[in-house]
Amino acid sequence: MINFLLDALPATVDWSRAQFALTAIYHWLFVPLTLGLAVIMGIVETCYYRTRKAFWKDAARFWQRLFGINFAMGVATGIILEFEFGTNWSNYSWFVGDIFGAPLAIEGIVAFFMESTFVAVMFFGWKKVSPGFHLASTWLTGLGATISAWWILVANAWMQYPVGQTFNPDTMRFEMTSFWDVALSPFAVDKFLHTVTSAWVIGAVFTVAVSCWYLWKKREQKLALASIKIASVVGIVASLLAALTGDNSAYMVSRVQPMKLAAMEALYNGGTDQSLTAVAWVNPMKQPDYQQQAQPPMRIGLPNMLSILATHDPHGYVPGINDIIKGYPKVDGTREPSTRDKMAMGRRAIAALKEYRTLSAGAAAAKSQKTGNVVANTASVHRICQLKEELRATMSYYGYGFVKDPSQIVPYVPVNFWCFRIMVGMGCLFILFFLAMGYLSFRTPKLPQQTWLHKVALALLPLAYIASECGWVVAELGRQPWTIQDMLPTWAAISDVQSSSVVLTFFIFLVLFTTMLAVEISILCKQIKRGPEHSDENKAEGTNA
Amino acid sequence: MGSNGFLYKVWHLYYDGFRRMTVGRTLWAVILIKLFIIFAILKVLFFPDVIKQRAVKGHEADYVQQQMELHAHQ
């Protein structure tokens, strides 16, 4: 039975992972545009509030219409992920639900409630509330979405850097000891800032792309130029902030997830004065032979840059994959244990937990029935105390007790390596793109004639989404095999379900979400082609070129 | 009187807003269909709470421990 289970296991693990990845990737197609367009529509409506010109009101209503389409399509794409926790990842759900569930609950109760309240005023309240209240509602809609993002990212950050908890062997769960350690974890703060600013980039790219389409088709020129100006400024600020927070993200990853950094860099063997890999030939189709190769072939490195990125010191030590497996010296002078040492401690933790729970159950039964002799009960209590100490000493390596070979803790290097480069490369490109669009829209009258640039803007839209998704791929695939870093590998976290059921729901989601995506794109394109509604006041102002 | 006026305004906001929807009608139709598929079909048929289904009530920790031990390297 155990052999059958273990043979069937890889299929269930891999399909469960694939299903979560599929649904998370689809969810992340809708969310960044919500967060990003919220800023654009807030700024456009602020222009209306300040000028009271009908042109800005029509522009605001247009961008809000597109926001609404994307918002509606994104509704409930996130709830699927929570279903998967309960069905495919039940061990995970039980093990860490006390911490993980709290931010998700707050997200639903507070943020979503805020969003849904003010989005109704935003859409329905143009002639019913004052311009000031309407403007506030527009900004509060975006703020609600952003607060939602905060709590989800707190949950994800905890998976990467678990803090504020202690393990309770009686309940077989991690229990939260400090809500604020979890909610304000530095990892969560940085992840939030980086994710939100990258979403603003998406919003800015989308706005520029739609506006450039109008310029290309020689329509809505005033709306397009005004929107490009706003989006260019948002895009420049967001791109620079995304780069800054991204740099800090890499620094934090080097502190708490060194294997993820090593995978992102295809750093097989580390050391001091490490160079940053600009590019190298890392075969995308298979895990590299990091044990035999010194480094990937055709590597072009930027001297000392990885040490600076990871340690803020050009001579800083950065461990590679092999160093992490073998153990390496840390900055504070101590030594990080080898993976095999951690595996041994993990097995001690698993054994101690098993014995503790058996003795505790026995002691509880004896106490309730008032059976057993005093000596045996005292010895049992003494042993329970010893096991508690053993668990305190080894629980932080519990997850390693499930590892059979050190190679299992190495994420799939090629995907991490290339996705990181796609994300960073595109990020740098967007800085240049927004600078160019900003200059052309503010300083020259030539933008409406630059058809080639309009096409570039349109081409950048899907690339922006790819870059955004690549960021999440690095974050999540770089964490593998851990569902919670160092604490619970994927194969110990999943439910005992047939892989066939996971396969079935995988393809149901594929069809459902692809259909939803096609519907959204169709509705969006239809509304963009239709263009903004020109109010009578706007026509009277004669400002719709 | 004041709160009735406020409550009426809130009700009227939603009533009038939904009544005047154009593209919103399509979006709401999509939302409702999607929610039905997700909650009434997928959740009910394909996404049970495994621990609630399989663990004895009050002994969920034992069930999870047994499940995890199956994957432990001994």
Coordinates of C-alpha atoms in Angstrom, one line a residue:
Chain A
M1 CA 0.0 0.0 0.0
I2 CA 2.8 2.4 0.9
N3 CA 4.8 1.5 -2.2
F4 CA 1.7 2.1 -4.3
L5 CA 1.1 5.4 -2.6
L6 CA 4.7 6.5 -3.1
D7 CA 4.6 5.5 -6.7
A8 CA 1.4 7.4 -7.4
L9 CA 2.7 10.4 -5.4
P10 CA 4.8 12.2 -8.0
A11 CA 1.8 12.4 -10.3
T12 CA -0.4 13.9 -7.6
V13 CA 2.3 16.3 -6.4
D14 CA 3.2 17.5 -9.9
W15 CA -0.4 17.9 -11.0
S16 CA -1.3 19.7 -7.8
R17 CA 1.6 22.0 -8.3
A18 CA 0.7 22.5 -12.0
Q19 CA -3.0 23.2 -11.1
F20 CA -2.0 25.8 -8.5
A21 CA 0.4 27.4 -10.9
L22 CA -2.2 27.5 -13.7
T23 CA -4.8 29.1 -11.5
A24 CA -2.4 31.6 -9.9
I25 CA -1.1 32.6 -13.3
Y26 CA -4.6 33.2 -14.6
H27 CA -5.5 35.2 -11.4
W28 CA -2.4 37.3 -11.9
L29 CA -3.5 38.3 -15.4
F30 CA -6.4 40.3 -14.0
V31 CA -5.0 41.7 -10.7
P32 CA -2.2 43.9 -11.9
L33 CA -4.4 45.7 -14.3
T34 CA -6.9 46.4 -11.5
L35 CA -4.2 47.8 -9.3
G36 CA -2.5 49.7 -12.2
L37 CA -5.6 51.2 -13.9
A38 CA -6.9 52.2 -10.4
V39 CA -4.0 54.7 -10.3
I40 CA -4.6 56.0 -13.9
M41 CA -8.3 56.4 -13.4
G42 CA -7.7 58.1 -10.1
I43 CA -5.3 60.6 -11.6
V44 CA -7.6 61.3 -14.6
E45 CA -10.6 61.9 -12.4
T46 CA -8.4 64.2 -10.2
C47 CA -7.8 66.2 -13.3
Y48 CA -11.6 66.5 -13.8
Y49 CA -12.1 67.5 -10.2
R50 CA -9.5 70.2 -10.5
T51 CA -10.5 71.6 -13.8
R52 CA -14.2 70.6 -14.0
K53 CA -13.7 70.1 -17.7
A54 CA -16.1 67.6 -19.3
F55 CA -13.2 66.1 -21.3
W56 CA -11.6 64.8 -18.2
K57 CA -14.9 63.4 -16.9
D58 CA -15.4 61.5 -20.2
A59 CA -11.8 60.3 -20.0
A60 CA -12.2 59.1 -16.4
R61 CA -15.4 57.3 -17.3
F62 CA -13.6 55.6 -20.2
W63 CA -10.7 54.3 -18.2
Q64 CA -13.2 53.3 -15.4
R65 CA -15.2 51.3 -17.9
L66 CA -12.1 49.3 -18.9
F67 CA -11.2 48.9 -15.2
G68 CA -14.7 47.6 -14.5
I69 CA -14.4 45.0 -17.3
N70 CA -11.1 43.7 -16.0
F71 CA -12.4 43.8 -12.4
A72 CA -15.5 41.8 -13.2
M73 CA -13.5 39.2 -15.1
G74 CA -11.0 38.8 -12.2
V75 CA -13.8 38.3 -9.7
A76 CA -13.5 34.9 -8.0
T77 CA -10.4 33.8 -9.9
G78 CA -8.6 34.0 -6.5
I79 CA -11.2 32.0 -4.6
I80 CA -10.2 28.9 -6.7
L81 CA -6.8 29.0 -5.0
E82 CA -8.4 28.7 -1.6
F83 CA -10.4 25.7 -2.8
E84 CA -7.2 24.0 -3.8
F85 CA -5.7 24.5 -0.4
G86 CA -8.5 22.5 1.2
T87 CA -8.6 19.8 -1.4
N88 CA -5.1 19.3 -2.9
W89 CA -3.0 20.7 -0.1
S90 CA -4.9 19.5 3.0
N91 CA -1.8 18.7 5.1
Y92 CA -0.5 22.2 4.3
S93 CA -3.8 23.8 5.2
W94 CA -3.9 22.0 8.6
F95 CA -0.2 22.5 9.4
V96 CA 0.0 26.3 8.8
G97 CA -3.7 27.3 8.5
D98 CA -3.6 29.2 11.8
I99 CA -1.1 31.7 10.4
F100 CA -2.0 31.5 6.7
G101 CA -5.8 31.8 7.2
A102 CA -5.7 35.0 9.1
P103 CA -4.4 37.3 6.4
L104 CA -6.7 35.7 3.9
A105 CA -9.7 36.2 6.2
I106 CA -8.8 39.9 6.7
E107 CA -8.4 40.3 3.0
G108 CA -11.9 39.1 2.4
I109 CA -13.6 40.9 5.2
V110 CA -11.9 44.3 5.1
A111 CA -10.5 44.9 1.7
F112 CA -13.0 43.3 -0.5
F113 CA -15.8 44.9 1.4
M114 CA -14.1 48.3 0.9
E115 CA -13.6 47.7 -2.8
S116 CA -17.1 46.5 -3.5
T117 CA -18.7 49.4 -1.6
F118 CA -16.8 52.2 -3.3
V119 CA -16.8 50.6 -6.8
A120 CA -20.6 50.9 -6.8
V121 CA -20.3 54.7 -5.9
M122 CA -17.7 55.0 -8.7
F123 CA -19.9 53.5 -11.4
F124 CA -23.3 54.5 -10.2
G125 CA -22.7 57.8 -8.4
W126 CA -21.6 60.3 -11.1
K127 CA -24.9 62.2 -10.9
K128 CA -25.8 61.3 -7.4
V129 CA -22.9 62.2 -5.2
S130 CA -20.7 65.3 -5.1
P131 CA -17.6 65.4 -7.3
G132 CA -15.4 65.3 -4.2
F133 CA -17.1 62.2 -2.8
H134 CA -17.0 60.5 -6.2
L135 CA -13.3 61.2 -6.5
A136 CA -12.7 59.9 -3.0
S137 CA -14.7 56.7 -4.0
T138 CA -12.5 56.2 -7.1
W139 CA -9.3 56.4 -5.0
L140 CA -10.8 54.3 -2.3
T141 CA -11.7 51.6 -4.8
G142 CA -8.0 51.4 -5.8
L143 CA -7.0 51.6 -2.2
G144 CA -9.3 48.7 -1.3
A145 CA -7.7 46.6 -4.1
T146 CA -4.3 47.6 -2.8
I147 CA -5.1 46.6 0.8
S148 CA -6.4 43.3 -0.6
A149 CA -3.0 42.8 -2.2
W150 CA -1.3 43.6 1.1
W151 CA -2.9 40.8 2.9
I152 CA -2.5 38.2 0.2
L153 CA 1.2 39.2 -0.1
V154 CA 1.6 38.9 3.7
A155 CA 0.4 35.3 3.4
N156 CA 2.8 34.6 0.5
A157 CA 5.6 36.4 2.2
W158 CA 5.1 34.1 5.2
M159 CA 5.5 31.1 3.0
Q160 CA 8.9 32.5 1.9
Y161 CA 10.0 33.7 5.3
P162 CA 8.0 32.1 8.1
V163 CA 8.0 34.3 11.2
G164 CA 5.8 34.9 14.2
Q165 CA 4.8 31.3 14.9
T166 CA 5.6 28.4 17.1
F167 CA 4.8 24.8 16.6
N168 CA 2.3 23.1 18.8
P169 CA 2.9 19.3 18.8
D170 CA -0.4 18.7 20.4
T171 CA -2.4 20.2 17.6
M172 CA 0.1 19.3 14.9
R173 CA 0.0 22.9 13.8
F174 CA 2.0 26.0 13.7
E175 CA 0.3 28.7 15.8
M176 CA 0.7 32.4 15.4
T177 CA 2.5 34.0 18.3
S178 CA 2.8 37.5 16.8
F179 CA 0.3 38.9 14.4
W180 CA 2.4 42.0 13.8
D181 CA 5.5 40.0 13.0
V182 CA 3.5 38.3 10.3
A183 CA 1.7 41.3 9.0
L184 CA 4.7 43.7 9.0
S185 CA 7.4 41.2 8.2
P186 CA 10.1 43.0 6.2
F187 CA 9.8 40.4 3.5
A188 CA 6.1 41.1 3.3
V189 CA 6.6 44.9 3.1
D190 CA 9.2 44.6 0.3
K191 CA 7.1 42.0 -1.6
F192 CA 4.1 44.3 -1.4
L193 CA 5.9 47.3 -2.6
H194 CA 7.6 45.4 -5.5
T195 CA 4.3 43.7 -6.5
V196 CA 2.2 46.8 -6.4
T197 CA 4.7 49.0 -8.3
S198 CA 5.1 46.3 -10.9
A199 CA 1.3 46.3 -11.2
W200 CA 1.4 50.1 -11.8
V201 CA 3.8 49.4 -14.7
I202 CA 1.1 47.1 -16.2
G203 CA -1.5 49.8 -15.8
A204 CA 0.7 52.3 -17.4
V205 CA 1.7 50.0 -20.3
F206 CA -1.9 49.2 -20.9
T207 CA -2.9 52.9 -20.9
V208 CA -0.1 53.8 -23.3
A209 CA -0.9 50.8 -25.6
V210 CA -4.6 51.6 -25.8
S211 CA -3.8 55.3 -26.4
C212 CA -1.3 54.5 -29.1
W213 CA -3.9 52.3 -30.8
Y214 CA -6.1 55.4 -31.0
L215 CA -3.2 57.5 -32.4
W216 CA -2.5 54.8 -34.9
K217 CA -6.1 54.8 -36.0
K218 CA -6.2 58.6 -35.9
R219 CA -9.0 58.7 -33.3
E220 CA -9.5 60.3 -29.9
Q221 CA -6.2 62.1 -30.3
K222 CA -6.7 64.4 -27.3
L223 CA -7.7 61.6 -25.0
A224 CA -4.8 59.5 -26.2
L225 CA -2.1 62.2 -25.8
A226 CA -3.4 63.2 -22.3
S227 CA -3.5 59.6 -21.2
I228 CA 0.0 58.9 -22.5
K229 CA 1.3 61.9 -20.6
I230 CA -0.2 60.6 -17.4
A231 CA 0.7 57.0 -18.0
S232 CA 4.3 57.9 -18.9
V233 CA 4.8 59.7 -15.6
V234 CA 3.2 56.8 -13.7
G235 CA 5.2 54.3 -15.7
I236 CA 8.6 56.1 -15.1
V237 CA 7.9 56.4 -11.3
A238 CA 6.6 52.8 -11.1
S239 CA 9.4 51.3 -13.1
L240 CA 12.1 53.0 -11.0
L241 CA 10.3 52.0 -7.8
A242 CA 9.9 48.4 -9.1
A243 CA 13.7 48.4 -9.8
L244 CA 14.5 49.7 -6.4
T245 CA 12.2 47.3 -4.5
G246 CA 13.4 44.5 -6.8
D247 CA 16.9 45.2 -5.7
N248 CA 15.8 45.0 -2.1
S249 CA 13.9 41.8 -2.8
A250 CA 17.0 40.2 -4.1
Y251 CA 18.9 41.3 -0.9
M252 CA 16.2 39.8 1.3
V253 CA 16.1 36.6 -0.8
S254 CA 19.8 36.2 -0.3
R255 CA 19.3 36.5 3.5
V256 CA 16.5 34.0 3.9
Q257 CA 16.3 32.0 0.7
P258 CA 19.9 31.6 -0.6
M259 CA 19.0 28.6 -2.7
K260 CA 16.5 30.7 -4.6
L261 CA 19.1 33.3 -5.4
A262 CA 21.6 30.6 -6.4
A263 CA 19.0 29.1 -8.8
M264 CA 18.1 32.6 -10.2
E265 CA 21.7 33.1 -10.9
A266 CA 22.7 29.6 -11.9
L267 CA 25.4 30.0 -9.3
Y268 CA 26.7 26.5 -8.8
N269 CA 29.7 27.4 -6.7
G270 CA 29.8 30.7 -4.7
G271 CA 32.4 32.7 -2.9
T272 CA 33.4 36.3 -2.3
D273 CA 33.6 39.0 -5.0
Q274 CA 30.8 37.3 -7.0
S275 CA 29.9 38.6 -10.4
L276 CA 26.3 39.0 -11.5
T277 CA 25.4 36.8 -14.5
A278 CA 24.1 39.0 -17.3
V279 CA 23.6 36.1 -19.6
A280 CA 24.8 32.5 -19.9
W281 CA 23.9 29.4 -21.8
V282 CA 21.6 27.6 -19.3
N283 CA 19.9 24.8 -21.1
P284 CA 16.1 25.6 -20.7
M285 CA 15.2 21.9 -21.1
K286 CA 17.0 20.2 -18.3
Q287 CA 18.5 20.8 -14.8
P288 CA 22.1 21.6 -15.2
D289 CA 24.8 19.4 -13.8
Y290 CA 25.7 21.8 -11.0
Q291 CA 27.8 19.3 -9.2
Q292 CA 30.3 18.8 -12.1
Q293 CA 30.2 22.2 -13.8
A294 CA 32.1 25.1 -12.4
Q295 CA 29.6 27.5 -14.0
P296 CA 27.2 27.6 -17.0
P297 CA 28.9 27.9 -20.4
M298 CA 29.2 31.2 -22.2
R299 CA 28.7 33.2 -19.1
I300 CA 29.0 36.9 -19.1
G301 CA 29.3 38.3 -15.6
L302 CA 29.2 41.9 -14.2
P303 CA 32.1 42.0 -11.7
N304 CA 31.2 42.1 -8.0
M305 CA 27.6 42.9 -8.8
L306 CA 26.1 39.8 -7.3
S307 CA 28.0 40.3 -4.1
I308 CA 26.7 43.9 -4.0
L309 CA 23.2 42.8 -4.8
A310 CA 23.2 40.0 -2.2
T311 CA 25.3 41.5 0.6
H312 CA 25.6 45.2 -0.2
D313 CA 29.3 44.6 -0.1
P314 CA 31.4 44.2 -3.3
H315 CA 33.5 41.5 -1.6
G316 CA 30.6 39.8 0.2
Y317 CA 30.2 36.0 0.3
V318 CA 27.4 34.5 -1.8
P319 CA 26.8 30.8 -1.5
G320 CA 26.2 28.7 -4.6
I321 CA 24.0 25.6 -4.9
N322 CA 26.9 23.3 -3.9
D323 CA 27.9 25.5 -1.0
I324 CA 24.3 25.4 0.4
I325 CA 24.2 21.6 0.0
K326 CA 27.6 21.2 1.7
G327 CA 27.3 23.9 4.3
Y328 CA 29.0 27.3 4.2
P329 CA 30.4 30.0 6.6
K330 CA 27.9 32.8 7.4
V331 CA 28.5 36.5 8.0
D332 CA 28.1 36.2 11.7
G333 CA 30.9 33.6 11.9
T334 CA 28.7 30.6 12.4
R335 CA 28.4 27.9 9.9
E336 CA 25.2 27.0 8.0
P337 CA 24.7 23.2 8.4
S338 CA 25.0 21.0 5.4
T339 CA 21.8 19.6 3.8
R340 CA 22.6 16.2 5.1
D341 CA 23.0 17.6 8.6
K342 CA 19.6 19.3 8.2
M343 CA 18.1 16.1 7.0
A344 CA 19.3 14.3 10.0
M345 CA 17.9 17.0 12.3
G346 CA 14.7 16.8 10.4
R347 CA 14.4 13.1 10.9
R348 CA 15.0 13.6 14.6
A349 CA 12.2 16.2 14.7
I350 CA 9.8 13.8 12.9
A351 CA 10.7 10.9 15.3
A352 CA 10.4 13.1 18.3
L353 CA 7.1 14.4 17.2
K354 CA 5.7 10.9 16.6
E355 CA 6.9 9.7 20.0
Y356 CA 5.7 12.8 21.8
R357 CA 2.2 12.5 20.3
T358 CA 2.0 8.8 21.2
L359 CA 3.1 9.3 24.8
S360 CA 0.9 12.4 25.2
A361 CA -2.1 10.5 23.9
G362 CA -1.2 7.6 26.3
A363 CA -0.7 9.9 29.2
A364 CA -4.0 11.7 28.5
A365 CA -5.8 8.4 28.4
A366 CA -4.2 7.2 31.6
K367 CA -5.1 10.4 33.4
S368 CA -8.7 10.3 32.2
Q369 CA -9.1 6.7 33.3
K370 CA -6.9 7.1 36.3
T371 CA -5.0 4.0 35.3
G372 CA -1.2 3.2 35.1
N373 CA 1.3 3.2 38.0
V374 CA 2.9 6.3 39.3
V375 CA 6.4 5.4 38.3
A376 CA 5.5 4.7 34.7
N377 CA 3.4 7.9 34.5
T378 CA 6.3 10.0 35.9
A379 CA 8.8 8.4 33.5
S380 CA 6.4 9.2 30.7
V381 CA 6.0 12.8 31.7
H382 CA 9.8 13.1 32.0
R383 CA 10.2 11.7 28.5
I384 CA 7.5 14.0 27.2
C385 CA 9.5 17.0 28.6
Q386 CA 12.7 15.7 26.9
L387 CA 10.8 15.3 23.6
K388 CA 9.5 18.9 23.8
E389 CA 13.1 20.1 24.2
E390 CA 14.2 17.9 21.3
L391 CA 11.4 19.4 19.2
R392 CA 12.4 23.0 20.2
A393 CA 15.9 22.2 19.0
T394 CA 15.1 20.5 15.8
M395 CA 11.6 21.7 14.6
S396 CA 13.1 24.4 12.4
Y397 CA 14.6 21.6 10.2
Y398 CA 11.4 19.5 10.3
G399 CA 10.9 19.8 6.6
Y400 CA 14.3 18.4 5.8
G401 CA 13.2 15.1 7.5
F402 CA 11.1 14.5 4.4
V403 CA 14.1 14.9 2.0
K404 CA 15.7 11.8 0.7
D405 CA 18.5 13.3 -1.3
P406 CA 20.0 16.8 -1.2
S407 CA 19.3 17.3 -4.9
Q408 CA 15.6 17.5 -4.0
I409 CA 16.1 20.9 -2.4
V410 CA 17.5 22.5 -5.6
P411 CA 14.8 24.3 -7.6
Y412 CA 14.6 23.9 -11.3
V413 CA 17.4 26.2 -12.3
P414 CA 16.7 27.0 -16.0
V415 CA 13.2 28.4 -15.4
N416 CA 14.3 30.5 -12.5
F417 CA 17.4 31.7 -14.4
W418 CA 15.6 32.7 -17.6
C419 CA 12.4 34.1 -16.0
F420 CA 14.5 36.3 -13.8
R421 CA 16.3 37.7 -16.8
I422 CA 13.1 38.2 -18.7
M423 CA 11.6 40.1 -15.8
V424 CA 14.7 42.3 -15.2
G425 CA 15.3 42.9 -18.9
M426 CA 11.8 44.0 -19.5
G427 CA 11.8 46.2 -16.4
C428 CA 14.9 48.0 -17.8
L429 CA 13.2 48.3 -21.2
F430 CA 10.1 49.9 -19.6
I431 CA 12.2 52.6 -17.9
L432 CA 13.6 53.6 -21.3
F433 CA 10.2 53.2 -23.0
F434 CA 8.3 55.4 -20.5
L435 CA 11.1 58.0 -20.6
A436 CA 10.8 58.1 -24.4
M437 CA 7.0 58.3 -24.4
G438 CA 7.1 61.0 -21.7
Y439 CA 9.6 63.1 -23.7
L440 CA 7.7 62.7 -26.9
S441 CA 4.3 63.4 -25.4
F442 CA 5.4 66.4 -23.3
R443 CA 8.1 68.0 -25.4
T444 CA 7.2 67.4 -29.1
P445 CA 4.1 67.3 -31.2
K446 CA 5.4 64.4 -33.2
L447 CA 4.0 61.4 -31.3
P448 CA 0.7 61.1 -33.3
Q449 CA 2.8 60.6 -36.4
Q450 CA 5.2 58.0 -35.0
T451 CA 3.2 54.9 -36.2
W452 CA 6.2 52.6 -35.6
L453 CA 6.2 53.7 -31.9
H454 CA 2.4 53.0 -31.6
K455 CA 3.1 49.5 -32.8
V456 CA 5.9 49.1 -30.3
A457 CA 3.6 50.2 -27.5
L458 CA 1.1 47.6 -28.5
A459 CA 3.7 44.9 -28.8
L460 CA 5.0 45.8 -25.3
L461 CA 1.6 45.1 -23.7
P462 CA 1.8 41.2 -23.8
L463 CA 5.5 41.4 -23.0
A464 CA 4.7 43.4 -19.8
Y465 CA 2.3 40.6 -18.8
I466 CA 5.0 38.0 -19.5
A467 CA 7.5 39.9 -17.4
S468 CA 5.0 40.2 -14.6
E469 CA 4.2 36.5 -14.6
C470 CA 7.9 35.7 -14.8
G471 CA 8.4 37.6 -11.5
W472 CA 5.9 35.3 -9.8
V473 CA 7.4 32.2 -11.4
V474 CA 10.8 33.1 -9.9
A475 CA 9.2 33.8 -6.5
E476 CA 7.3 30.5 -6.4
L477 CA 9.5 28.1 -8.4
G478 CA 12.5 29.4 -6.6
R479 CA 10.9 28.4 -3.4
Q480 CA 10.6 24.8 -4.5
P481 CA 10.4 22.2 -3.1
W482 CA 9.2 24.1 -0.1
T483 CA 5.5 25.1 0.4
I484 CA 6.8 26.8 3.5
Q485 CA 10.5 27.6 3.3
D486 CA 12.5 24.8 5.0
M487 CA 9.4 23.6 6.9
L488 CA 7.2 21.6 4.6
P489 CA 8.1 20.2 1.1
T490 CA 5.4 19.8 -1.5
W491 CA 5.2 16.0 -1.3
A492 CA 4.5 16.2 2.5
A493 CA 2.0 19.0 2.0
I494 CA -0.4 17.4 -0.5
S495 CA -3.6 15.5 0.2
D496 CA -4.1 11.8 -0.3
V497 CA -6.1 12.2 -3.5
Q498 CA -6.0 10.5 -6.8
S499 CA -3.9 12.3 -9.4
S500 CA -6.8 11.6 -11.9
S501 CA -9.1 14.0 -10.0
V502 CA -6.4 16.7 -10.0
V503 CA -5.8 16.2 -13.7
L504 CA -9.5 16.5 -14.4
T505 CA -9.9 19.8 -12.5
F506 CA -6.7 21.1 -14.1
F507 CA -8.2 20.8 -17.5
I508 CA -11.6 22.1 -16.3
F509 CA -9.8 25.2 -15.1
L510 CA -7.8 25.5 -18.3
V511 CA -11.0 25.6 -20.4
L512 CA -12.9 27.8 -17.9
F513 CA -10.2 30.4 -17.5
T514 CA -9.2 30.5 -21.1
T515 CA -12.8 31.1 -22.0
M516 CA -13.0 33.9 -19.4
L517 CA -9.8 35.4 -20.7
A518 CA -11.2 35.3 -24.3
V519 CA -14.4 36.9 -23.2
E520 CA -12.6 39.6 -21.3
I521 CA -10.3 40.4 -24.2
S522 CA -13.3 40.4 -26.5
I523 CA -15.3 42.8 -24.3
L524 CA -12.3 45.0 -23.7
C525 CA -11.5 45.3 -27.4
K526 CA -15.1 46.1 -28.2
Q527 CA -15.2 48.9 -25.7
I528 CA -11.9 50.3 -26.8
K529 CA -13.1 50.2 -30.4
R530 CA -16.3 51.9 -29.3
G531 CA -14.2 54.6 -27.5
P532 CA -15.1 57.0 -24.8
E533 CA -18.7 58.4 -24.5
H534 CA -18.6 62.1 -25.3
S535 CA -20.9 64.0 -23.0
D536 CA -22.9 66.9 -24.3
E537 CA -20.7 69.2 -22.2
N538 CA -17.6 67.8 -23.8
K539 CA -19.0 68.4 -27.3
A540 CA -20.0 71.9 -26.3
E541 CA -16.5 72.6 -25.1
G542 CA -15.3 71.3 -28.5
T543 CA -12.4 69.6 -26.8
N544 CA -12.7 66.1 -28.2
A545 CA -10.2 66.0 -31.1
Chain B
M1 CA -36.2 61.3 8.6
G2 CA -32.5 62.0 7.9
S3 CA -31.6 58.3 8.0
N4 CA -34.5 57.4 5.9
G5 CA -33.3 60.0 3.4
F6 CA -29.8 58.5 3.5
L7 CA -31.1 54.9 3.2
Y8 CA -33.3 55.9 0.3
K9 CA -30.3 57.6 -1.5
V10 CA -28.2 54.4 -1.0
W11 CA -31.0 52.2 -2.3
H12 CA -31.7 54.6 -5.2
L13 CA -28.0 54.6 -6.1
Y14 CA -28.0 50.9 -6.5
Y15 CA -31.4 50.6 -8.1
D16 CA -30.9 53.3 -10.6
G17 CA -27.3 52.2 -11.3
F18 CA -28.3 48.6 -12.0
R19 CA -31.2 49.8 -14.1
R20 CA -29.1 52.0 -16.3
M21 CA -26.3 49.5 -16.9
T22 CA -25.2 48.8 -20.4
V23 CA -22.0 46.8 -20.7
G24 CA -22.4 46.1 -17.0
R25 CA -25.3 43.8 -17.8
T26 CA -22.9 41.5 -19.8
L27 CA -20.3 41.7 -17.1
W28 CA -22.9 40.8 -14.4
A29 CA -24.1 37.9 -16.5
V30 CA -20.5 36.6 -16.8
I31 CA -19.9 37.1 -13.1
L32 CA -23.0 35.2 -12.1
I33 CA -22.4 32.3 -14.5
K34 CA -18.8 32.2 -13.2
L35 CA -19.8 32.2 -9.6
F36 CA -22.4 29.5 -10.2
I37 CA -19.8 27.3 -12.0
I38 CA -17.2 27.9 -9.2
F39 CA -19.4 27.5 -6.1
A40 CA -22.3 25.2 -7.2
I41 CA -20.4 22.9 -9.5
L42 CA -16.6 23.0 -8.9
K43 CA -16.7 23.4 -5.2
V44 CA -19.5 20.9 -4.6
L45 CA -18.3 18.2 -7.0
F46 CA -14.5 18.6 -7.2
F47 CA -13.2 20.4 -4.2
P48 CA -14.2 18.8 -1.0
D49 CA -12.5 19.7 2.3
V50 CA -10.4 16.5 2.5
I51 CA -9.6 16.7 6.2
K52 CA -13.3 17.2 7.0
Q53 CA -14.1 14.2 4.8
R54 CA -11.5 11.8 6.0
A55 CA -10.4 12.7 9.5
V56 CA -12.4 11.7 12.6
K57 CA -13.8 14.9 14.1
G58 CA -11.5 16.0 16.9
H59 CA -8.7 13.9 15.6
E60 CA -7.6 15.9 12.6
A61 CA -4.1 16.3 14.0
D62 CA -3.7 12.5 14.1
Y63 CA -4.9 12.2 10.5
V64 CA -2.4 14.8 9.3
Q65 CA 0.4 13.3 11.2
Q66 CA -0.3 9.9 9.7
Q67 CA -0.4 11.4 6.2
M68 CA 2.8 13.3 6.7
E69 CA 4.6 10.2 8.1
L70 CA 3.9 8.3 4.9
H71 CA 6.2 10.7 3.2
A72 CA 8.9 10.9 5.8
H73 CA 12.2 9.4 5.0
Q74 CA 13.0 6.9 7.7

